[in-house]
């Protein structure tokens, strides 16, 4: 049996002539938070819907808890909590009343299920406020409370912080982290905001135009950030010539009329600076830089970045 709570194999969804999800192999490990990062329309929701059996799979397969989901939906649902689209809460009932209805519908047995779920997301129990009067943040929280009512092992959360203010985002992030750290839940979460995934996820999958471009642990990805020396000079062509001829440097790039990036960070910059000055090239600045993760995404998605 596989070690993954979710594993997809060549998972594909075609709508008409558009391939919305293209041969995706996703690996979500037990007890980890997996962040699926991609721009609008990248295919995040479609992947989640296929994993949940909410939309048909064109080809490939989705395995949940080691079993192909196809035909097994009813057996695995009690073990999953999800928010894909906002659940249909009743506006004229309170949050507690809404959850009590969902708990009954699902046959949730635990007597304190509603109270516990509200506590996790920081909403008051037996509060008088009607759902219709809730702020967006409170609605989102109630949606998450609803997803964890039956204490599922696996949570699938599609952009749960959408529309929240920065404080709300931080709060939701904290209780999602807590669900993983102290309750051992496995969590698949999607977002189009890089910093959010970076702060939350153990593992990350980057999806673009339906293709999973990269899948790795967050720490591995952070190591990939390229280091380089940023060198600003008065005359880039002349500086490049000196670097090539006298310092055997080929691994560099020209950023603009005055800026070079040197990827050999072991280069003796004291000697380089001296030689440039001797040959009448003014050094405006030189220093070690680190590509941010955002730069990295821009590079691999070949576009303007994600966040
Ligand atoms: N029911 C549908 N019929 C036809 N095309 C669809 C349908 N649902 C999604 N798509 C298309 O599939 C692609 C992926 O959509 P999806 O909703 O999975 O993206 P997403 O990453 O969740 O985007 P967002 O960040 O906007 O939520 C999009 O191009 C979308 O237009
Ligand atoms: Mg979506």
Short mmCIF file of N, CA, C and O in Angstrom, two decimals, residues 130-251:
data_model
loop_
_atom_site.label_atom_id
_atom_site.label_comp_id
_atom_site.label_asym_id
_atom_site.label_seq_id
_atom_site.Cartn_x
_atom_site.Cartn_y
_atom_site.Cartn_z
N UNK A 130 -27.20 35.93 13.41
CA UNK A 130 -27.66 35.11 12.30
C UNK A 130 -26.58 35.04 11.22
O UNK A 130 -25.84 36.00 11.01
N UNK A 131 -26.53 33.91 10.51
CA UNK A 131 -25.52 33.71 9.48
C UNK A 131 -25.57 34.83 8.43
O UNK A 131 -24.53 35.32 7.97
N UNK A 132 -26.78 35.28 8.10
CA UNK A 132 -26.96 36.34 7.12
C UNK A 132 -26.27 37.64 7.51
O UNK A 132 -25.97 38.47 6.67
N UNK A 133 -25.98 37.79 8.81
CA UNK A 133 -25.34 39.02 9.30
C UNK A 133 -23.83 38.81 9.52
O UNK A 133 -23.14 39.69 10.04
N UNK A 134 -23.34 37.63 9.17
CA UNK A 134 -21.91 37.33 9.34
C UNK A 134 -21.06 38.14 8.36
O UNK A 134 -21.48 38.38 7.22
N UNK A 135 -19.86 38.50 8.78
CA UNK A 135 -18.88 39.07 7.85
C UNK A 135 -18.33 37.93 6.99
O UNK A 135 -18.50 36.75 7.34
N UNK A 136 -17.61 38.29 5.92
CA UNK A 136 -17.04 37.26 5.04
C UNK A 136 -16.12 36.33 5.83
O UNK A 136 -16.15 35.11 5.67
N UNK A 137 -15.31 36.93 6.71
CA UNK A 137 -14.37 36.14 7.51
C UNK A 137 -15.09 35.12 8.38
O UNK A 137 -14.66 33.97 8.49
N UNK A 138 -16.21 35.55 8.99
CA UNK A 138 -16.97 34.63 9.84
C UNK A 138 -17.59 33.53 9.00
O UNK A 138 -17.63 32.36 9.41
N UNK A 139 -18.03 33.88 7.79
CA UNK A 139 -18.61 32.86 6.90
C UNK A 139 -17.58 31.80 6.54
O UNK A 139 -17.85 30.60 6.54
N UNK A 140 -16.37 32.29 6.24
CA UNK A 140 -15.29 31.36 5.89
C UNK A 140 -14.99 30.42 7.06
O UNK A 140 -14.78 29.24 6.88
N UNK A 141 -14.95 31.00 8.25
CA UNK A 141 -14.68 30.19 9.44
C UNK A 141 -15.75 29.14 9.66
O UNK A 141 -15.46 28.00 10.00
N UNK A 142 -16.99 29.55 9.45
CA UNK A 142 -18.08 28.59 9.65
C UNK A 142 -17.97 27.46 8.62
O UNK A 142 -18.24 26.30 8.93
N UNK A 143 -17.53 27.81 7.41
CA UNK A 143 -17.33 26.80 6.38
C UNK A 143 -16.28 25.78 6.81
O UNK A 143 -16.44 24.57 6.64
N UNK A 144 -15.20 26.27 7.41
CA UNK A 144 -14.15 25.36 7.88
C UNK A 144 -14.65 24.54 9.07
O UNK A 144 -14.42 23.33 9.15
N UNK A 145 -15.39 25.19 9.97
CA UNK A 145 -15.97 24.47 11.12
C UNK A 145 -16.84 23.33 10.61
O UNK A 145 -16.79 22.20 11.12
N UNK A 146 -17.60 23.61 9.57
CA UNK A 146 -18.47 22.59 8.99
C UNK A 146 -17.66 21.42 8.42
O UNK A 146 -18.04 20.26 8.54
N UNK A 147 -16.50 21.77 7.84
CA UNK A 147 -15.65 20.72 7.24
C UNK A 147 -15.01 19.83 8.30
O UNK A 147 -14.66 18.68 8.02
N UNK A 148 -14.85 20.35 9.53
CA UNK A 148 -14.16 19.53 10.55
C UNK A 148 -15.11 18.95 11.60
O UNK A 148 -14.68 18.30 12.55
N UNK A 149 -16.41 19.18 11.41
CA UNK A 149 -17.43 18.71 12.35
C UNK A 149 -17.28 17.24 12.74
O UNK A 149 -17.40 16.88 13.91
N UNK A 150 -17.04 16.40 11.75
CA UNK A 150 -17.01 14.96 11.99
C UNK A 150 -15.58 14.46 12.24
O UNK A 150 -15.30 13.28 12.13
N UNK A 151 -14.70 15.42 12.60
CA UNK A 151 -13.33 15.09 12.95
C UNK A 151 -12.63 14.22 11.90
O UNK A 151 -12.09 13.16 12.21
N UNK A 152 -12.62 14.68 10.62
CA UNK A 152 -12.04 13.85 9.56
C UNK A 152 -10.51 13.81 9.61
O UNK A 152 -9.90 14.74 10.15
N UNK A 153 -9.94 12.77 9.04
CA UNK A 153 -8.46 12.65 9.01
C UNK A 153 -7.84 13.56 7.97
O UNK A 153 -6.71 13.98 8.08
N UNK A 154 -8.62 13.78 6.91
CA UNK A 154 -8.11 14.54 5.75
C UNK A 154 -9.00 15.75 5.49
O UNK A 154 -10.23 15.64 5.45
N UNK A 155 -8.33 16.90 5.30
CA UNK A 155 -9.08 18.11 4.97
C UNK A 155 -8.66 18.58 3.58
O UNK A 155 -7.46 18.63 3.28
N UNK A 156 -9.63 18.93 2.77
CA UNK A 156 -9.35 19.48 1.45
C UNK A 156 -9.99 20.87 1.41
O UNK A 156 -11.21 21.00 1.44
N UNK A 157 -9.13 21.88 1.43
CA UNK A 157 -9.61 23.25 1.57
C UNK A 157 -9.23 24.07 0.35
O UNK A 157 -8.05 24.33 0.09
N UNK A 158 -10.23 24.46 -0.41
CA UNK A 158 -9.98 25.23 -1.63
C UNK A 158 -10.00 26.73 -1.29
O UNK A 158 -11.05 27.29 -1.03
N UNK A 159 -8.83 27.33 -1.31
CA UNK A 159 -8.66 28.76 -1.02
C UNK A 159 -9.47 29.22 0.19
O UNK A 159 -10.32 30.11 0.07
N UNK A 160 -9.19 28.66 1.37
CA UNK A 160 -10.02 28.98 2.53
C UNK A 160 -9.85 30.41 3.04
O UNK A 160 -10.67 30.87 3.82
N UNK A 161 -8.79 31.08 2.60
CA UNK A 161 -8.59 32.45 3.11
C UNK A 161 -8.99 33.51 2.08
O UNK A 161 -8.74 34.69 2.30
N UNK A 162 -9.64 33.06 1.02
CA UNK A 162 -10.07 33.99 -0.02
C UNK A 162 -10.91 35.12 0.58
O UNK A 162 -11.88 34.88 1.28
N UNK A 163 -10.53 36.34 0.29
CA UNK A 163 -11.34 37.48 0.71
C UNK A 163 -11.15 37.91 2.15
O UNK A 163 -11.82 38.83 2.61
N UNK A 164 -10.27 37.23 2.89
CA UNK A 164 -10.06 37.63 4.28
C UNK A 164 -9.04 38.77 4.38
O UNK A 164 -8.17 38.91 3.53
N UNK A 165 -9.14 39.55 5.46
CA UNK A 165 -8.14 40.59 5.68
C UNK A 165 -6.87 39.94 6.26
O UNK A 165 -6.90 38.77 6.67
N UNK A 166 -5.75 40.67 6.30
CA UNK A 166 -4.49 40.04 6.73
C UNK A 166 -4.57 39.40 8.12
O UNK A 166 -3.99 38.34 8.34
N UNK A 167 -5.32 40.02 9.03
CA UNK A 167 -5.42 39.42 10.37
C UNK A 167 -6.22 38.13 10.32
O UNK A 167 -5.85 37.11 10.89
N UNK A 168 -7.31 38.17 9.54
CA UNK A 168 -8.13 36.96 9.36
C UNK A 168 -7.31 35.85 8.72
O UNK A 168 -7.39 34.69 9.14
N UNK A 169 -6.48 36.19 7.73
CA UNK A 169 -5.65 35.19 7.06
C UNK A 169 -4.70 34.55 8.07
O UNK A 169 -4.55 33.34 8.14
N UNK A 170 -4.07 35.39 8.90
CA UNK A 170 -3.12 34.87 9.89
C UNK A 170 -3.83 33.97 10.88
O UNK A 170 -3.30 32.91 11.27
N UNK A 171 -5.04 34.33 11.28
CA UNK A 171 -5.78 33.50 12.24
C UNK A 171 -6.15 32.15 11.64
O UNK A 171 -5.97 31.11 12.26
N UNK A 172 -6.66 32.19 10.42
CA UNK A 172 -7.03 30.94 9.75
C UNK A 172 -5.79 30.07 9.57
O UNK A 172 -5.80 28.86 9.82
N UNK A 173 -4.68 30.71 9.18
CA UNK A 173 -3.42 29.98 9.01
C UNK A 173 -3.05 29.27 10.32
O UNK A 173 -2.68 28.10 10.31
N UNK A 174 -3.17 30.00 11.42
CA UNK A 174 -2.79 29.41 12.70
C UNK A 174 -3.64 28.21 13.07
O UNK A 174 -3.12 27.20 13.52
N UNK A 175 -4.96 28.29 12.85
CA UNK A 175 -5.70 27.11 13.26
C UNK A 175 -5.58 25.96 12.27
O UNK A 175 -5.67 24.80 12.65
N UNK A 176 -5.27 26.27 11.02
CA UNK A 176 -4.99 25.17 10.07
C UNK A 176 -3.68 24.47 10.48
O UNK A 176 -3.60 23.24 10.52
N UNK A 177 -2.69 25.28 10.84
CA UNK A 177 -1.42 24.70 11.31
C UNK A 177 -1.64 23.83 12.54
O UNK A 177 -1.07 22.76 12.67
N UNK A 178 -2.49 24.33 13.43
CA UNK A 178 -2.76 23.61 14.66
C UNK A 178 -3.49 22.29 14.39
O UNK A 178 -3.22 21.28 15.04
N UNK A 179 -4.39 22.30 13.40
CA UNK A 179 -5.10 21.06 13.06
C UNK A 179 -4.10 19.99 12.61
O UNK A 179 -4.27 18.81 12.88
N UNK A 180 -3.05 20.44 11.94
CA UNK A 180 -2.04 19.50 11.49
C UNK A 180 -1.10 19.13 12.64
O UNK A 180 -0.87 17.95 12.92
N UNK A 181 -0.59 20.15 13.35
CA UNK A 181 0.44 19.89 14.38
C UNK A 181 -0.13 19.15 15.59
O UNK A 181 0.45 18.17 16.03
N UNK A 182 -1.27 19.61 16.13
CA UNK A 182 -1.70 18.93 17.36
C UNK A 182 -2.78 17.89 17.15
O UNK A 182 -3.04 17.09 18.02
N UNK A 183 -3.41 17.88 15.98
CA UNK A 183 -4.43 16.85 15.78
C UNK A 183 -4.08 15.87 14.67
O UNK A 183 -4.88 15.01 14.31
N UNK A 184 -2.91 16.07 14.08
CA UNK A 184 -2.40 15.10 13.11
C UNK A 184 -3.17 15.01 11.81
O UNK A 184 -3.08 14.00 11.09
N UNK A 185 -3.92 16.05 11.47
CA UNK A 185 -4.70 15.99 10.23
C UNK A 185 -3.79 16.14 9.01
O UNK A 185 -2.77 16.84 9.06
N UNK A 186 -4.19 15.50 7.93
CA UNK A 186 -3.53 15.70 6.64
C UNK A 186 -4.36 16.77 5.93
O UNK A 186 -5.58 16.69 5.92
N UNK A 187 -3.68 17.75 5.36
CA UNK A 187 -4.41 18.87 4.78
C UNK A 187 -3.92 19.21 3.37
O UNK A 187 -2.72 19.41 3.16
N UNK A 188 -4.83 19.21 2.43
CA UNK A 188 -4.54 19.70 1.08
C UNK A 188 -5.22 21.05 0.95
O UNK A 188 -6.43 21.16 1.12
N UNK A 189 -4.42 22.07 0.70
CA UNK A 189 -4.97 23.43 0.66
C UNK A 189 -4.52 24.11 -0.63
O UNK A 189 -3.40 23.89 -1.09
N UNK A 190 -5.40 24.90 -1.22
CA UNK A 190 -4.98 25.59 -2.44
C UNK A 190 -4.94 27.09 -2.20
O UNK A 190 -5.62 27.60 -1.31
N UNK A 191 -4.14 27.76 -2.99
CA UNK A 191 -4.08 29.22 -2.91
C UNK A 191 -3.42 29.76 -4.17
O UNK A 191 -2.69 29.05 -4.85
N UNK A 192 -3.72 31.02 -4.47
CA UNK A 192 -2.97 31.65 -5.56
C UNK A 192 -1.95 32.62 -4.97
O UNK A 192 -1.27 33.33 -5.70
N UNK A 193 -1.83 32.61 -3.64
CA UNK A 193 -0.91 33.54 -2.99
C UNK A 193 0.31 32.78 -2.47
O UNK A 193 0.22 31.96 -1.55
N UNK A 194 1.44 33.08 -3.08
CA UNK A 194 2.68 32.37 -2.75
C UNK A 194 3.03 32.47 -1.27
O UNK A 194 3.34 31.47 -0.62
N UNK A 195 2.97 33.68 -0.71
CA UNK A 195 3.42 33.85 0.67
C UNK A 195 2.57 33.03 1.63
O UNK A 195 3.05 32.53 2.64
N UNK A 196 1.31 32.86 1.27
CA UNK A 196 0.43 32.09 2.13
C UNK A 196 0.85 30.62 2.18
O UNK A 196 0.93 30.02 3.26
N UNK A 197 1.13 30.06 1.01
CA UNK A 197 1.57 28.67 0.94
C UNK A 197 2.92 28.52 1.64
O UNK A 197 3.17 27.57 2.38
N UNK A 198 3.78 29.50 1.42
CA UNK A 198 5.12 29.45 1.99
C UNK A 198 5.08 29.40 3.52
O UNK A 198 5.86 28.71 4.15
N UNK A 199 4.14 30.14 4.09
CA UNK A 199 4.05 30.20 5.55
C UNK A 199 3.35 28.99 6.15
O UNK A 199 3.43 28.75 7.35
N UNK A 200 2.64 28.25 5.32
CA UNK A 200 1.76 27.22 5.85
C UNK A 200 2.18 25.79 5.51
O UNK A 200 2.08 24.89 6.35
N UNK A 201 2.66 25.61 4.30
CA UNK A 201 2.77 24.24 3.79
C UNK A 201 4.10 23.56 4.12
O UNK A 201 5.14 24.20 4.20
N UNK A 202 4.01 22.23 4.31
CA UNK A 202 5.23 21.42 4.42
C UNK A 202 5.71 21.04 3.03
O UNK A 202 6.90 21.01 2.75
N UNK A 203 4.74 20.74 2.18
CA UNK A 203 5.05 20.37 0.79
C UNK A 203 4.28 21.30 -0.14
O UNK A 203 3.22 21.81 0.22
N UNK A 204 4.83 21.46 -1.33
CA UNK A 204 4.18 22.39 -2.26
C UNK A 204 4.11 21.77 -3.65
O UNK A 204 5.04 21.07 -4.09
N UNK A 205 2.99 22.01 -4.32
CA UNK A 205 2.84 21.63 -5.72
C UNK A 205 2.51 22.89 -6.49
O UNK A 205 1.61 23.63 -6.08
N UNK A 206 3.24 23.13 -7.55
CA UNK A 206 2.99 24.34 -8.34
C UNK A 206 2.29 23.95 -9.63
O UNK A 206 2.83 23.18 -10.43
N UNK A 207 1.10 24.48 -9.80
CA UNK A 207 0.32 24.11 -10.98
C UNK A 207 0.15 25.32 -11.88
O UNK A 207 -0.10 26.43 -11.41
N UNK A 208 0.33 25.11 -13.17
CA UNK A 208 0.20 26.20 -14.13
C UNK A 208 -0.40 25.62 -15.42
O UNK A 208 0.11 24.62 -15.93
N UNK A 209 -1.48 26.24 -15.88
CA UNK A 209 -2.17 25.73 -17.07
C UNK A 209 -2.42 24.23 -17.00
O UNK A 209 -2.20 23.51 -17.97
N UNK A 210 -2.85 23.76 -15.84
CA UNK A 210 -3.22 22.36 -15.69
C UNK A 210 -2.06 21.40 -15.49
O UNK A 210 -2.27 20.21 -15.27
N UNK A 211 -0.82 21.92 -15.56
CA UNK A 211 0.35 21.04 -15.45
C UNK A 211 1.03 21.25 -14.09
O UNK A 211 1.23 22.40 -13.67
N UNK A 212 1.35 20.18 -13.41
CA UNK A 212 2.08 20.28 -12.15
C UNK A 212 3.56 20.48 -12.50
O UNK A 212 4.26 19.55 -12.89
N UNK A 213 4.02 21.72 -12.39
CA UNK A 213 5.38 22.06 -12.82
C UNK A 213 6.41 21.56 -11.85
O UNK A 213 7.54 21.24 -12.22
N UNK A 214 6.04 21.53 -10.59
CA UNK A 214 7.03 21.17 -9.57
C UNK A 214 6.31 20.66 -8.35
O UNK A 214 5.24 21.14 -8.00
N UNK A 215 6.91 19.68 -7.70
CA UNK A 215 6.38 19.20 -6.43
C UNK A 215 7.58 18.92 -5.54
O UNK A 215 8.47 18.18 -5.93
N UNK A 216 7.62 19.56 -4.38
CA UNK A 216 8.74 19.29 -3.48
C UNK A 216 8.39 19.74 -2.08
O UNK A 216 7.33 20.32 -1.85
N UNK A 217 9.31 19.46 -1.14
CA UNK A 217 9.07 19.98 0.20
C UNK A 217 9.39 21.47 0.16
O UNK A 217 10.19 21.93 -0.66
N UNK A 218 8.76 22.21 1.05
CA UNK A 218 8.98 23.65 1.09
C UNK A 218 10.47 23.93 1.36
O UNK A 218 11.05 24.83 0.76
N UNK A 219 11.08 23.13 2.24
CA UNK A 219 12.47 23.41 2.59
C UNK A 219 13.41 23.14 1.41
O UNK A 219 14.36 23.88 1.18
N UNK A 220 13.11 22.08 0.64
CA UNK A 220 13.91 21.81 -0.57
C UNK A 220 13.80 22.97 -1.56
O UNK A 220 14.78 23.41 -2.15
N UNK A 221 12.58 23.45 -1.70
CA UNK A 221 12.34 24.52 -2.65
C UNK A 221 13.09 25.78 -2.24
O UNK A 221 13.67 26.48 -3.07
N UNK A 222 13.06 26.04 -0.94
CA UNK A 222 13.74 27.25 -0.47
C UNK A 222 15.25 27.17 -0.72
O UNK A 222 15.88 28.19 -0.97
N UNK A 223 15.78 25.94 -0.70
CA UNK A 223 17.21 25.77 -0.98
C UNK A 223 17.55 26.10 -2.43
O UNK A 223 18.67 26.44 -2.76
N UNK A 224 16.54 25.91 -3.29
CA UNK A 224 16.78 26.11 -4.72
C UNK A 224 16.96 27.57 -5.09
O UNK A 224 17.33 27.88 -6.21
N UNK A 225 16.61 28.43 -4.16
CA UNK A 225 16.75 29.84 -4.48
C UNK A 225 18.18 30.13 -4.87
O UNK A 225 19.10 29.83 -4.13
N UNK A 226 18.33 30.71 -6.02
CA UNK A 226 19.67 30.92 -6.54
C UNK A 226 20.38 32.08 -5.85
O UNK A 226 19.80 33.14 -5.63
N UNK A 227 21.62 31.87 -5.54
CA UNK A 227 22.44 32.96 -5.01
C UNK A 227 23.28 33.52 -6.17
O UNK A 227 23.67 32.78 -7.06
N UNK A 228 23.52 34.80 -6.13
CA UNK A 228 24.36 35.39 -7.18
C UNK A 228 24.96 36.69 -6.67
O UNK A 228 24.54 37.23 -5.65
N UNK A 229 25.97 37.15 -7.42
CA UNK A 229 26.55 38.45 -7.09
C UNK A 229 25.98 39.47 -8.05
O UNK A 229 26.02 39.27 -9.28
N UNK A 230 25.41 40.51 -7.50
CA UNK A 230 24.87 41.58 -8.34
C UNK A 230 25.95 42.64 -8.47
O UNK A 230 26.43 43.18 -7.47
N UNK A 231 26.32 42.89 -9.72
CA UNK A 231 27.42 43.83 -9.97
C UNK A 231 26.92 44.98 -10.83
O UNK A 231 26.42 44.77 -11.94
N UNK A 232 27.05 46.20 -10.29
CA UNK A 232 26.63 47.37 -11.06
C UNK A 232 27.86 48.15 -11.49
O UNK A 232 28.68 48.52 -10.64
N UNK A 233 27.96 48.37 -12.78
CA UNK A 233 29.16 49.01 -13.33
C UNK A 233 28.78 50.07 -14.37
O UNK A 233 27.65 50.10 -14.86
N UNK A 234 29.77 50.90 -14.74
CA UNK A 234 29.50 51.95 -15.72
C UNK A 234 29.41 51.39 -17.14
O UNK A 234 28.69 51.89 -17.98
N UNK A 235 30.14 50.28 -17.39
CA UNK A 235 30.23 49.76 -18.75
C UNK A 235 30.10 48.23 -18.72
O UNK A 235 31.09 47.52 -18.49
N UNK A 236 28.90 47.77 -19.00
CA UNK A 236 28.64 46.33 -18.89
C UNK A 236 29.43 45.49 -19.91
O UNK A 236 30.06 44.50 -19.53
N UNK A 237 29.44 45.86 -21.20
CA UNK A 237 30.19 45.02 -22.16
C UNK A 237 31.67 44.89 -21.80
O UNK A 237 32.24 43.79 -21.88
N UNK A 238 32.26 45.99 -21.36
CA UNK A 238 33.68 45.95 -21.01
C UNK A 238 33.90 45.09 -19.77
O UNK A 238 34.83 44.27 -19.72
N UNK A 239 33.01 45.25 -18.78
CA UNK A 239 33.12 44.45 -17.55
C UNK A 239 32.98 42.96 -17.87
O UNK A 239 33.72 42.12 -17.36
N UNK A 240 32.04 42.65 -18.78
CA UNK A 240 31.80 41.25 -19.14
C UNK A 240 33.04 40.64 -19.79
O UNK A 240 33.42 39.50 -19.50
N UNK A 241 33.68 41.45 -20.64
CA UNK A 241 34.89 40.99 -21.31
C UNK A 241 36.00 40.69 -20.31
O UNK A 241 36.68 39.65 -20.39
N UNK A 242 36.16 41.58 -19.35
CA UNK A 242 37.19 41.38 -18.31
C UNK A 242 36.89 40.13 -17.49
O UNK A 242 37.77 39.31 -17.22
N UNK A 243 35.60 39.96 -17.15
CA UNK A 243 35.21 38.78 -16.36
C UNK A 243 35.49 37.50 -17.11
O UNK A 243 35.98 36.52 -16.56
N UNK A 244 35.20 37.52 -18.42
CA UNK A 244 35.41 36.32 -19.23
C UNK A 244 36.89 36.03 -19.43
O UNK A 244 37.35 34.91 -19.23
N UNK A 245 37.63 37.06 -19.83
CA UNK A 245 39.04 36.86 -20.20
C UNK A 245 39.93 36.66 -18.99
O UNK A 245 40.79 35.79 -18.99
N UNK A 246 39.72 37.51 -17.97
CA UNK A 246 40.67 37.45 -16.85
C UNK A 246 40.22 36.61 -15.67
O UNK A 246 41.01 36.21 -14.85
N UNK A 247 38.91 36.37 -15.60
CA UNK A 247 38.43 35.59 -14.46
C UNK A 247 37.70 34.32 -14.88
O UNK A 247 37.07 33.65 -14.08
N UNK A 248 37.78 33.99 -16.16
CA UNK A 248 37.17 32.77 -16.73
C UNK A 248 35.71 32.60 -16.33
O UNK A 248 35.24 31.49 -16.05
N UNK A 249 34.98 33.71 -16.30
CA UNK A 249 33.56 33.64 -15.92
C UNK A 249 32.67 33.55 -17.17
O UNK A 249 32.73 34.41 -18.03
N UNK A 250 31.88 32.48 -17.24
CA UNK A 250 30.92 32.38 -18.35
C UNK A 250 29.48 32.39 -17.81
O UNK A 250 28.55 32.71 -18.52
N UNK A 251 29.37 32.01 -16.53
CA UNK A 251 28.04 31.86 -15.95
C UNK A 251 27.55 33.18 -15.34
O UNK A 251 27.59 33.38 -14.13
#
